[in-house]
């Protein structure tokens, strides 16, 4: 098996695939209200094109794919794409990040398609606050989560972006919610992305503060969880709850970065926090051969920068998280 290795010796074996830049919510830290500068449909990679790119990555050693967005469930027929990707030789870990608004309708089909693991964004258990943060209805997300549980997804990870003065006082309630329902809870530090990023940065809260608060009520011991990501896990003693801490700001994990991102228009983003990109769509639409596609991906990986610079240059990334796929 060939392997993809970047200039810093990191093995690249994980693709985050954004299937749309659109979303049915407007989380203020991700996409500003009224934003509608979306990619034109003729620029979206078709399912055939996505399958070709992921097959090429699989030939080059990628095992893990996470489908994300924008909100992936707004892309029509997503479960059929998931089934096609899961059928590719070499892909043995298929996961999905979703806001769960439309999950109740799709959970069973996604499970049948081969999606094994789900990450669901949920920043608060309070319906009014949920509306303030996202513009949407909490009950749909809860329905989606329960449908996912009933469909047999395990683990289900809840991603909570913890923001000072916005939802940091929901941390304890989220711990109880996840203990009750058997979900894994992951806290995420806000990253400065686009215009929203400058706002989000105002709410930045280092997660060691959150951890100390939880330790006032619960004993935490080191824990492990399956997944290719950068979360550091602790287990809450006396329960099955695992809590992950994702700290791109206070303790970045660039040295072990194993991933690249493919956006809906066929751009490879080599780093979430830098502007290094490689365009695959023109090559795909010019009839590139499989061998040349593999070579193009190798060239792209050679562009991967060493690290993000969110702390040194917080205004640098002007695109929104919804464009690249979080
Ligand atoms: N719509 C799906 C969802 O919300 O899970 C998938 C895409 S979303 C962009 C992926 C993740 O990025 C979510 O967990 C979201 O909370 C996170 N995210 C978005 N903007 C962020 C920011 N500025 N800082 C930190 N995390 C962010
Ligand atoms: Fe949509 Fe996810 Fe961004 Fe929220 S975080 S606006 S749900 S893409």
Tab-separated table of C-alpha atoms and ligand atoms in Angstrom:
chain	number	residue	atom	x	y	z
A	1	UNK	CA	0.000	0.000	0.000
A	2	UNK	CA	1.310	3.464	-0.907
A	3	UNK	CA	1.342	6.067	1.854
A	4	UNK	CA	0.896	9.806	1.772
A	5	UNK	CA	3.487	11.628	3.837
A	6	UNK	CA	3.732	15.400	4.066
A	7	UNK	CA	6.962	17.463	4.154
A	8	UNK	CA	6.982	17.279	7.964
A	9	UNK	CA	6.867	13.470	8.047
A	10	UNK	CA	3.203	13.264	9.023
A	11	UNK	CA	1.241	10.403	7.541
A	12	UNK	CA	-1.997	11.644	5.937
A	13	UNK	CA	-4.715	9.026	6.267
A	14	UNK	CA	-7.883	10.971	7.061
A	15	UNK	CA	-10.083	13.037	4.731
A	16	UNK	CA	-12.781	15.389	5.910
A	17	UNK	CA	-15.224	15.657	3.068
A	18	UNK	CA	-17.511	18.681	2.892
A	19	UNK	CA	-20.514	17.760	0.742
A	20	UNK	CA	-22.108	21.214	0.904
A	21	UNK	CA	-21.324	24.685	2.214
A	22	UNK	CA	-25.015	25.307	2.953
A	23	UNK	CA	-26.717	24.838	6.281
A	24	UNK	CA	-30.173	24.841	7.839
A	25	UNK	CA	-28.822	26.596	10.969
A	26	UNK	CA	-26.820	29.801	11.454
A	27	UNK	CA	-24.534	29.226	14.448
A	28	UNK	CA	-23.193	32.727	14.953
A	29	UNK	CA	-19.586	31.565	15.402
A	30	UNK	CA	-19.666	29.599	12.131
A	31	UNK	CA	-21.860	31.426	9.623
A	32	UNK	CA	-23.135	34.971	9.973
A	33	UNK	CA	-26.894	35.686	9.858
A	34	UNK	CA	-28.109	36.418	6.350
A	35	UNK	CA	-24.951	34.952	4.782
A	36	UNK	CA	-25.760	33.570	1.350
A	37	UNK	CA	-22.553	33.693	-0.658
A	38	UNK	CA	-22.713	29.964	-1.348
A	39	UNK	CA	-20.928	27.906	-3.979
A	40	UNK	CA	-22.875	27.668	-7.282
A	41	UNK	CA	-24.420	24.207	-7.831
A	42	UNK	CA	-22.469	23.712	-11.085
A	43	UNK	CA	-19.294	23.900	-9.006
A	44	UNK	CA	-20.376	21.179	-6.554
A	45	UNK	CA	-18.513	17.955	-7.067
A	46	UNK	CA	-20.995	15.316	-8.202
A	47	UNK	CA	-21.230	12.040	-6.282
A	48	UNK	CA	-19.226	10.403	-9.115
A	49	UNK	CA	-16.478	13.022	-8.755
A	50	UNK	CA	-16.395	12.712	-4.964
A	51	UNK	CA	-16.164	8.937	-5.277
A	52	UNK	CA	-13.214	9.259	-7.677
A	53	UNK	CA	-11.307	11.547	-5.326
A	54	UNK	CA	-11.949	9.409	-2.249
A	55	UNK	CA	-11.004	6.267	-4.201
A	56	UNK	CA	-7.701	7.964	-5.085
A	57	UNK	CA	-7.071	8.841	-1.440
A	58	UNK	CA	-7.887	5.232	-0.510
A	59	UNK	CA	-5.296	4.004	-3.032
A	60	UNK	CA	-2.829	6.298	-1.274
A	61	UNK	CA	-3.531	4.845	2.165
A	62	UNK	CA	-6.510	6.820	3.497
A	63	UNK	CA	-8.716	4.654	5.724
A	64	UNK	CA	-10.899	7.237	7.412
A	65	UNK	CA	-13.444	9.604	5.895
A	66	UNK	CA	-15.647	12.013	7.803
A	67	UNK	CA	-18.566	13.547	5.936
A	68	UNK	CA	-19.196	17.126	7.024
A	69	UNK	CA	-20.199	20.555	5.705
A	70	UNK	CA	-21.972	23.042	6.061
A	71	UNK	CA	-24.716	20.679	7.088
A	72	UNK	CA	-24.226	17.401	5.198
A	73	UNK	CA	-27.852	16.319	5.556
A	74	UNK	CA	-29.012	19.218	3.364
A	75	UNK	CA	-27.243	17.541	0.401
A	76	UNK	CA	-29.838	15.419	-1.410
A	77	UNK	CA	-29.447	11.621	-1.200
A	78	UNK	CA	-26.551	11.790	1.225
A	79	UNK	CA	-27.045	8.187	2.463
A	80	UNK	CA	-26.481	6.907	-1.078
A	81	UNK	CA	-23.151	8.782	-1.267
A	82	UNK	CA	-22.195	7.333	2.128
A	83	UNK	CA	-22.893	3.821	0.843
A	84	UNK	CA	-20.719	4.427	-2.232
A	85	UNK	CA	-17.817	5.683	-0.134
A	86	UNK	CA	-18.069	2.873	2.378
A	87	UNK	CA	-17.946	0.351	-0.481
A	88	UNK	CA	-14.561	1.681	-1.669
A	89	UNK	CA	-11.686	-0.734	-1.028
A	90	UNK	CA	-9.553	0.543	1.840
A	91	UNK	CA	-12.156	2.813	3.466
A	92	UNK	CA	-13.000	1.157	6.759
A	93	UNK	CA	-14.025	4.099	8.940
A	94	UNK	CA	-16.857	6.329	7.772
A	95	UNK	CA	-18.240	8.965	10.113
A	96	UNK	CA	-20.534	11.986	9.900
A	97	UNK	CA	-20.654	15.405	11.570
A	98	UNK	CA	-24.147	16.875	11.695
A	99	UNK	CA	-26.281	19.408	13.534
A	100	UNK	CA	-28.933	16.620	13.736
A	101	UNK	CA	-31.800	18.899	12.640
A	102	UNK	CA	-32.724	16.385	9.901
A	103	UNK	CA	-31.207	13.320	11.533
A	104	UNK	CA	-34.502	11.761	12.676
A	105	UNK	CA	-35.420	11.237	9.007
A	106	UNK	CA	-32.061	9.871	7.903
A	107	UNK	CA	-30.567	7.984	10.861
A	108	UNK	CA	-31.570	4.482	9.766
A	109	UNK	CA	-30.541	4.971	6.145
A	110	UNK	CA	-27.166	6.349	7.231
A	111	UNK	CA	-26.564	3.382	9.503
A	112	UNK	CA	-27.510	0.981	6.718
A	113	UNK	CA	-25.137	2.838	4.361
A	114	UNK	CA	-22.161	2.093	6.611
A	115	UNK	CA	-21.788	5.281	8.667
A	116	UNK	CA	-20.380	4.004	11.948
A	117	UNK	CA	-19.834	7.038	14.094
A	118	UNK	CA	-21.721	10.292	14.535
A	119	UNK	CA	-20.647	13.669	15.875
A	120	UNK	CA	-23.543	15.964	16.683
A	121	UNK	CA	-23.119	19.664	17.418
A	122	UNK	CA	-25.032	20.828	20.469
A	123	UNK	CA	-23.921	23.853	22.461
A	124	UNK	CA	-26.717	24.090	25.021
A	125	UNK	CA	-29.601	22.020	26.469
A	126	UNK	CA	-31.715	25.165	26.773
A	127	UNK	CA	-34.226	25.745	23.910
A	128	UNK	CA	-34.169	29.566	24.131
A	129	UNK	CA	-30.427	29.730	24.214
A	130	UNK	CA	-30.237	27.193	21.382
A	131	UNK	CA	-32.383	29.507	19.284
A	132	UNK	CA	-30.174	32.482	20.147
A	133	UNK	CA	-26.987	30.647	19.150
A	134	UNK	CA	-28.213	28.788	16.059
A	135	UNK	CA	-31.536	30.309	14.965
A	136	UNK	CA	-33.085	26.804	15.114
A	137	UNK	CA	-35.281	24.538	17.235
A	138	UNK	CA	-33.677	22.351	19.901
A	139	UNK	CA	-36.454	19.747	19.819
A	140	UNK	CA	-35.494	18.691	16.285
A	141	UNK	CA	-31.925	18.027	17.433
A	142	UNK	CA	-33.151	15.997	20.413
A	143	UNK	CA	-35.446	13.989	18.098
A	144	UNK	CA	-32.466	13.410	15.798
A	145	UNK	CA	-30.268	12.241	18.652
A	146	UNK	CA	-32.908	9.809	19.922
A	147	UNK	CA	-33.441	8.437	16.402
A	148	UNK	CA	-29.686	7.919	16.046
A	149	UNK	CA	-29.594	6.035	19.328
A	150	UNK	CA	-32.555	3.895	18.258
A	151	UNK	CA	-30.819	3.179	14.929
A	152	UNK	CA	-27.896	1.729	16.873
A	153	UNK	CA	-25.205	4.390	16.461
A	154	UNK	CA	-22.537	4.028	19.113
A	155	UNK	CA	-20.705	6.039	20.190
A	156	UNK	CA	-22.611	9.263	19.566
A	157	UNK	CA	-20.353	12.212	20.328
A	158	UNK	CA	-21.790	15.609	21.210
A	159	UNK	CA	-19.608	18.554	20.198
A	160	UNK	CA	-20.067	21.630	22.375
A	161	UNK	CA	-18.215	24.835	21.481
A	162	UNK	CA	-17.747	26.444	24.899
A	163	UNK	CA	-18.011	30.232	24.772
A	164	UNK	CA	-17.430	32.609	27.632
A	165	UNK	CA	-20.584	34.560	28.465
A	166	UNK	CA	-22.652	32.572	25.935
A	167	UNK	CA	-22.964	28.971	27.151
A	168	UNK	CA	-20.136	28.314	29.609
A	169	UNK	CA	-22.708	27.988	32.404
A	170	UNK	CA	-24.292	25.068	30.468
A	171	UNK	CA	-21.258	22.828	30.940
A	172	UNK	CA	-22.586	21.012	34.023
A	173	UNK	CA	-26.055	20.515	32.483
A	174	UNK	CA	-24.460	19.070	29.349
A	175	UNK	CA	-22.458	16.631	31.476
A	176	UNK	CA	-25.694	15.428	33.128
A	177	UNK	CA	-27.492	15.257	29.760
A	178	UNK	CA	-24.756	13.049	28.292
A	179	UNK	CA	-24.586	10.792	31.368
A	180	UNK	CA	-28.373	10.300	31.169
A	181	UNK	CA	-28.388	9.428	27.466
A	182	UNK	CA	-25.082	7.604	27.139
A	183	UNK	CA	-23.507	10.147	24.775
A	184	UNK	CA	-19.834	11.131	24.718
A	185	UNK	CA	-19.263	14.846	25.333
A	186	UNK	CA	-16.528	16.863	23.645
A	187	UNK	CA	-15.719	20.446	24.433
A	188	UNK	CA	-14.186	22.605	21.688
A	189	UNK	CA	-12.396	25.944	21.921
A	190	UNK	CA	-13.658	28.625	19.519
A	191	UNK	CA	-11.361	29.312	16.612
A	192	UNK	CA	-11.129	32.662	14.820
A	193	UNK	CA	-12.576	31.997	11.344
A	194	UNK	CA	-13.824	34.739	8.993
A	195	UNK	CA	-15.722	37.752	10.327
A	196	UNK	CA	-17.563	35.493	12.716
A	197	UNK	CA	-14.187	34.413	14.049
A	198	UNK	CA	-13.333	37.835	15.332
A	199	UNK	CA	-16.658	37.734	17.230
A	200	UNK	CA	-16.089	34.161	18.399
A	201	UNK	CA	-12.669	35.067	19.667
A	202	UNK	CA	-14.248	37.523	22.059
A	203	UNK	CA	-15.863	34.480	23.694
A	204	UNK	CA	-12.750	32.312	23.687
A	205	UNK	CA	-12.408	30.220	26.859
A	206	UNK	CA	-9.408	27.928	27.430
A	207	UNK	CA	-10.695	24.440	28.233
A	208	UNK	CA	-8.490	23.886	31.281
A	209	UNK	CA	-10.908	26.250	33.079
A	210	UNK	CA	-13.834	24.032	32.042
A	211	UNK	CA	-12.013	20.943	33.171
A	212	UNK	CA	-11.283	22.409	36.608
A	213	UNK	CA	-14.959	23.280	36.982
A	214	UNK	CA	-16.039	19.732	36.183
A	215	UNK	CA	-13.472	18.378	38.638
A	216	UNK	CA	-15.219	20.275	41.424
A	217	UNK	CA	-18.178	17.887	40.998
A	218	UNK	CA	-16.707	14.744	39.411
A	219	UNK	CA	-13.525	12.695	39.530
A	220	UNK	CA	-11.887	12.414	36.107
A	221	UNK	CA	-9.450	9.703	35.040
A	222	UNK	CA	-7.751	9.323	31.632
A	223	UNK	CA	-9.956	7.565	29.067
A	224	UNK	CA	-9.712	6.494	25.438
A	225	UNK	CA	-12.132	6.646	22.529
A	226	UNK	CA	-11.996	5.390	18.939
A	227	UNK	CA	-11.532	8.076	16.273
A	228	UNK	CA	-8.808	9.768	14.284
A	229	UNK	CA	-9.094	13.164	15.871
A	230	UNK	CA	-7.182	15.319	18.323
A	231	UNK	CA	-9.461	15.081	21.376
A	232	UNK	CA	-7.883	14.134	24.704
A	233	UNK	CA	-10.340	12.051	26.701
A	234	UNK	CA	-11.150	11.711	30.384
A	235	UNK	CA	-13.711	9.374	31.943
A	236	UNK	CA	-16.076	10.496	34.689
A	237	UNK	CA	-15.621	8.068	37.582
A	238	UNK	CA	-18.844	6.279	38.531
A	239	UNK	CA	-20.343	6.648	35.038
A	240	UNK	CA	-19.643	5.604	31.459
A	241	UNK	CA	-19.264	9.216	30.366
A	242	UNK	CA	-16.168	10.130	28.453
A	243	UNK	CA	-15.342	13.787	28.015
A	244	UNK	CA	-13.072	14.934	25.200
A	245	UNK	CA	-11.161	18.206	25.189
A	246	UNK	CA	-10.339	19.704	21.792
A	247	UNK	CA	-7.936	22.587	22.268
A	248	UNK	CA	-6.856	24.048	18.920
A	249	UNK	CA	-6.049	27.352	20.645
A	250	UNK	CA	-4.559	26.637	24.066
A	251	UNK	CA	-2.660	23.465	23.083
A	252	UNK	CA	-2.564	23.001	19.339
A	253	UNK	CA	-2.118	19.506	17.921
A	254	UNK	CA	-0.576	20.337	14.532
A	255	UNK	CA	2.423	18.021	15.090
A	256	UNK	CA	0.148	14.986	14.860
A	257	UNK	CA	-2.164	16.325	12.141
A	258	UNK	CA	-3.169	13.425	9.873
A	259	UNK	CA	-5.850	15.034	7.721
A	260	UNK	CA	-6.814	17.198	4.773
A	261	UNK	CA	-10.163	18.705	3.832
A	262	UNK	CA	-11.996	18.455	0.511
A	263	UNK	CA	-14.583	21.196	-0.004
A	264	UNK	CA	-17.778	20.912	-2.040
A	265	UNK	CA	-16.184	22.677	-5.037
A	266	UNK	CA	-13.279	20.239	-5.185
A	267	UNK	CA	-10.663	22.362	-3.406
A	268	UNK	CA	-8.279	20.521	-1.114
A	269	UNK	CA	-7.549	22.572	1.996
A	270	UNK	CA	-4.271	21.441	3.474
A	271	UNK	CA	-4.799	23.206	6.817
A	272	UNK	CA	-7.902	24.597	8.540
A	273	UNK	CA	-5.975	27.653	9.678
A	274	UNK	CA	-3.966	28.495	6.536
A	275	UNK	CA	-4.709	29.357	2.908
A	276	UNK	CA	-2.747	26.522	1.261
A	277	UNK	CA	-5.092	24.902	-1.289
A	278	UNK	CA	-5.073	22.688	-4.377
A	279	UNK	CA	-7.872	22.667	-6.973
A	280	UNK	CA	-9.036	19.220	-8.067
A	281	UNK	CA	-12.260	20.139	-9.906
A	282	UNK	CA	-10.613	21.413	-13.119
A	283	UNK	CA	-8.518	18.261	-13.311
A	284	UNK	CA	-11.538	16.007	-12.772
A	285	UNK	CA	-13.556	17.843	-15.429
A	286	UNK	CA	-10.634	17.721	-17.886
A	287	UNK	CA	-10.696	13.925	-17.784
A	288	UNK	CA	-7.625	13.265	-15.638
A	289	UNK	CA	-6.567	9.611	-15.424
A	290	UNK	CA	-6.513	7.745	-12.104
A	291	UNK	CA	-2.708	7.643	-12.117
A	292	UNK	CA	-2.467	11.404	-12.739
A	293	UNK	CA	-5.073	12.053	-10.032
A	294	UNK	CA	-2.975	10.100	-7.530
A	295	UNK	CA	0.044	12.173	-8.544
A	296	UNK	CA	-1.931	15.442	-8.195
A	297	UNK	CA	-2.910	14.452	-4.658
A	298	UNK	CA	0.726	13.751	-3.839
A	299	UNK	CA	1.626	17.234	-5.118
A	300	UNK	CA	-1.116	18.734	-2.985
A	301	UNK	CA	0.080	16.986	0.170
A	302	UNK	CA	3.550	18.442	-0.466
A	303	UNK	CA	1.959	21.871	0.153
A	304	UNK	CA	0.712	21.054	3.650
A	305	UNK	CA	1.986	23.705	6.081
A	306	UNK	CA	3.481	22.852	9.432
A	307	UNK	CA	0.863	24.486	11.652
A	308	UNK	CA	-1.976	26.951	11.950
A	309	UNK	CA	-1.355	30.481	13.230
A	310	UNK	CA	-4.698	31.230	14.871
A	311	UNK	CA	-2.965	32.613	17.953
A	312	UNK	CA	-0.315	34.724	16.155
A	313	UNK	CA	-2.533	35.966	13.307
A	314	UNK	CA	-6.176	35.650	14.417
A	315	UNK	CA	-7.580	37.698	11.494
A	316	UNK	CA	-5.762	35.671	8.849
A	317	UNK	CA	-8.406	33.130	7.810
A	318	UNK	CA	-11.217	35.019	6.143
A	319	UNK	CA	-13.286	32.042	4.984
A	320	UNK	CA	-15.965	30.579	7.236
A	321	UNK	CA	-15.821	27.175	8.897
A	322	UNK	CA	-18.900	26.145	6.906
A	323	UNK	CA	-16.878	26.503	3.659
A	324	UNK	CA	-14.031	24.239	4.589
A	325	UNK	CA	-15.838	21.716	6.742
A	326	UNK	CA	-15.099	21.825	10.442
B	1	LIG	N1	-23.025	21.214	10.436
B	1	LIG	C1	-22.280	20.161	11.058
B	1	LIG	C2	-22.157	20.402	12.549
B	1	LIG	O1	-22.493	21.497	13.004
B	1	LIG	O2	-21.730	19.486	13.240
B	1	LIG	C3	-20.911	19.934	10.476
B	1	LIG	C4	-20.072	21.130	10.098
B	1	LIG	S1	-19.584	22.190	11.434
B	1	LIG	C5	-18.692	23.447	10.552
B	1	LIG	C6	-18.375	21.198	12.262
B	1	LIG	C7	-17.978	21.649	13.635
B	1	LIG	O3	-17.285	22.877	13.549
B	1	LIG	C8	-19.129	21.857	14.605
B	1	LIG	O4	-18.940	21.048	15.755
B	1	LIG	C9	-19.022	23.326	14.975
B	1	LIG	O5	-19.400	23.552	16.302
B	1	LIG	C10	-17.552	23.604	14.733
B	1	LIG	N2	-17.256	25.014	14.505
B	1	LIG	C11	-17.777	25.867	13.596
B	1	LIG	N3	-17.234	27.105	13.688
B	1	LIG	C12	-16.309	27.042	14.696
B	1	LIG	C13	-15.393	27.968	15.281
B	1	LIG	N4	-15.302	29.238	14.857
B	1	LIG	N5	-14.603	27.525	16.295
B	1	LIG	C14	-14.674	26.242	16.739
B	1	LIG	N6	-15.506	25.309	16.209
B	1	LIG	C15	-16.327	25.704	15.213
B	2	LIG	FE1	-24.306	24.918	10.340
B	2	LIG	FE2	-22.628	23.277	11.637
B	2	LIG	FE3	-21.900	25.788	11.036
B	2	LIG	FE4	-23.765	25.439	12.870
B	2	LIG	S1	-21.638	24.741	13.010
B	2	LIG	S2	-23.866	26.923	11.157
B	2	LIG	S3	-24.793	23.648	12.136
B	2	LIG	S4	-22.310	24.188	9.591
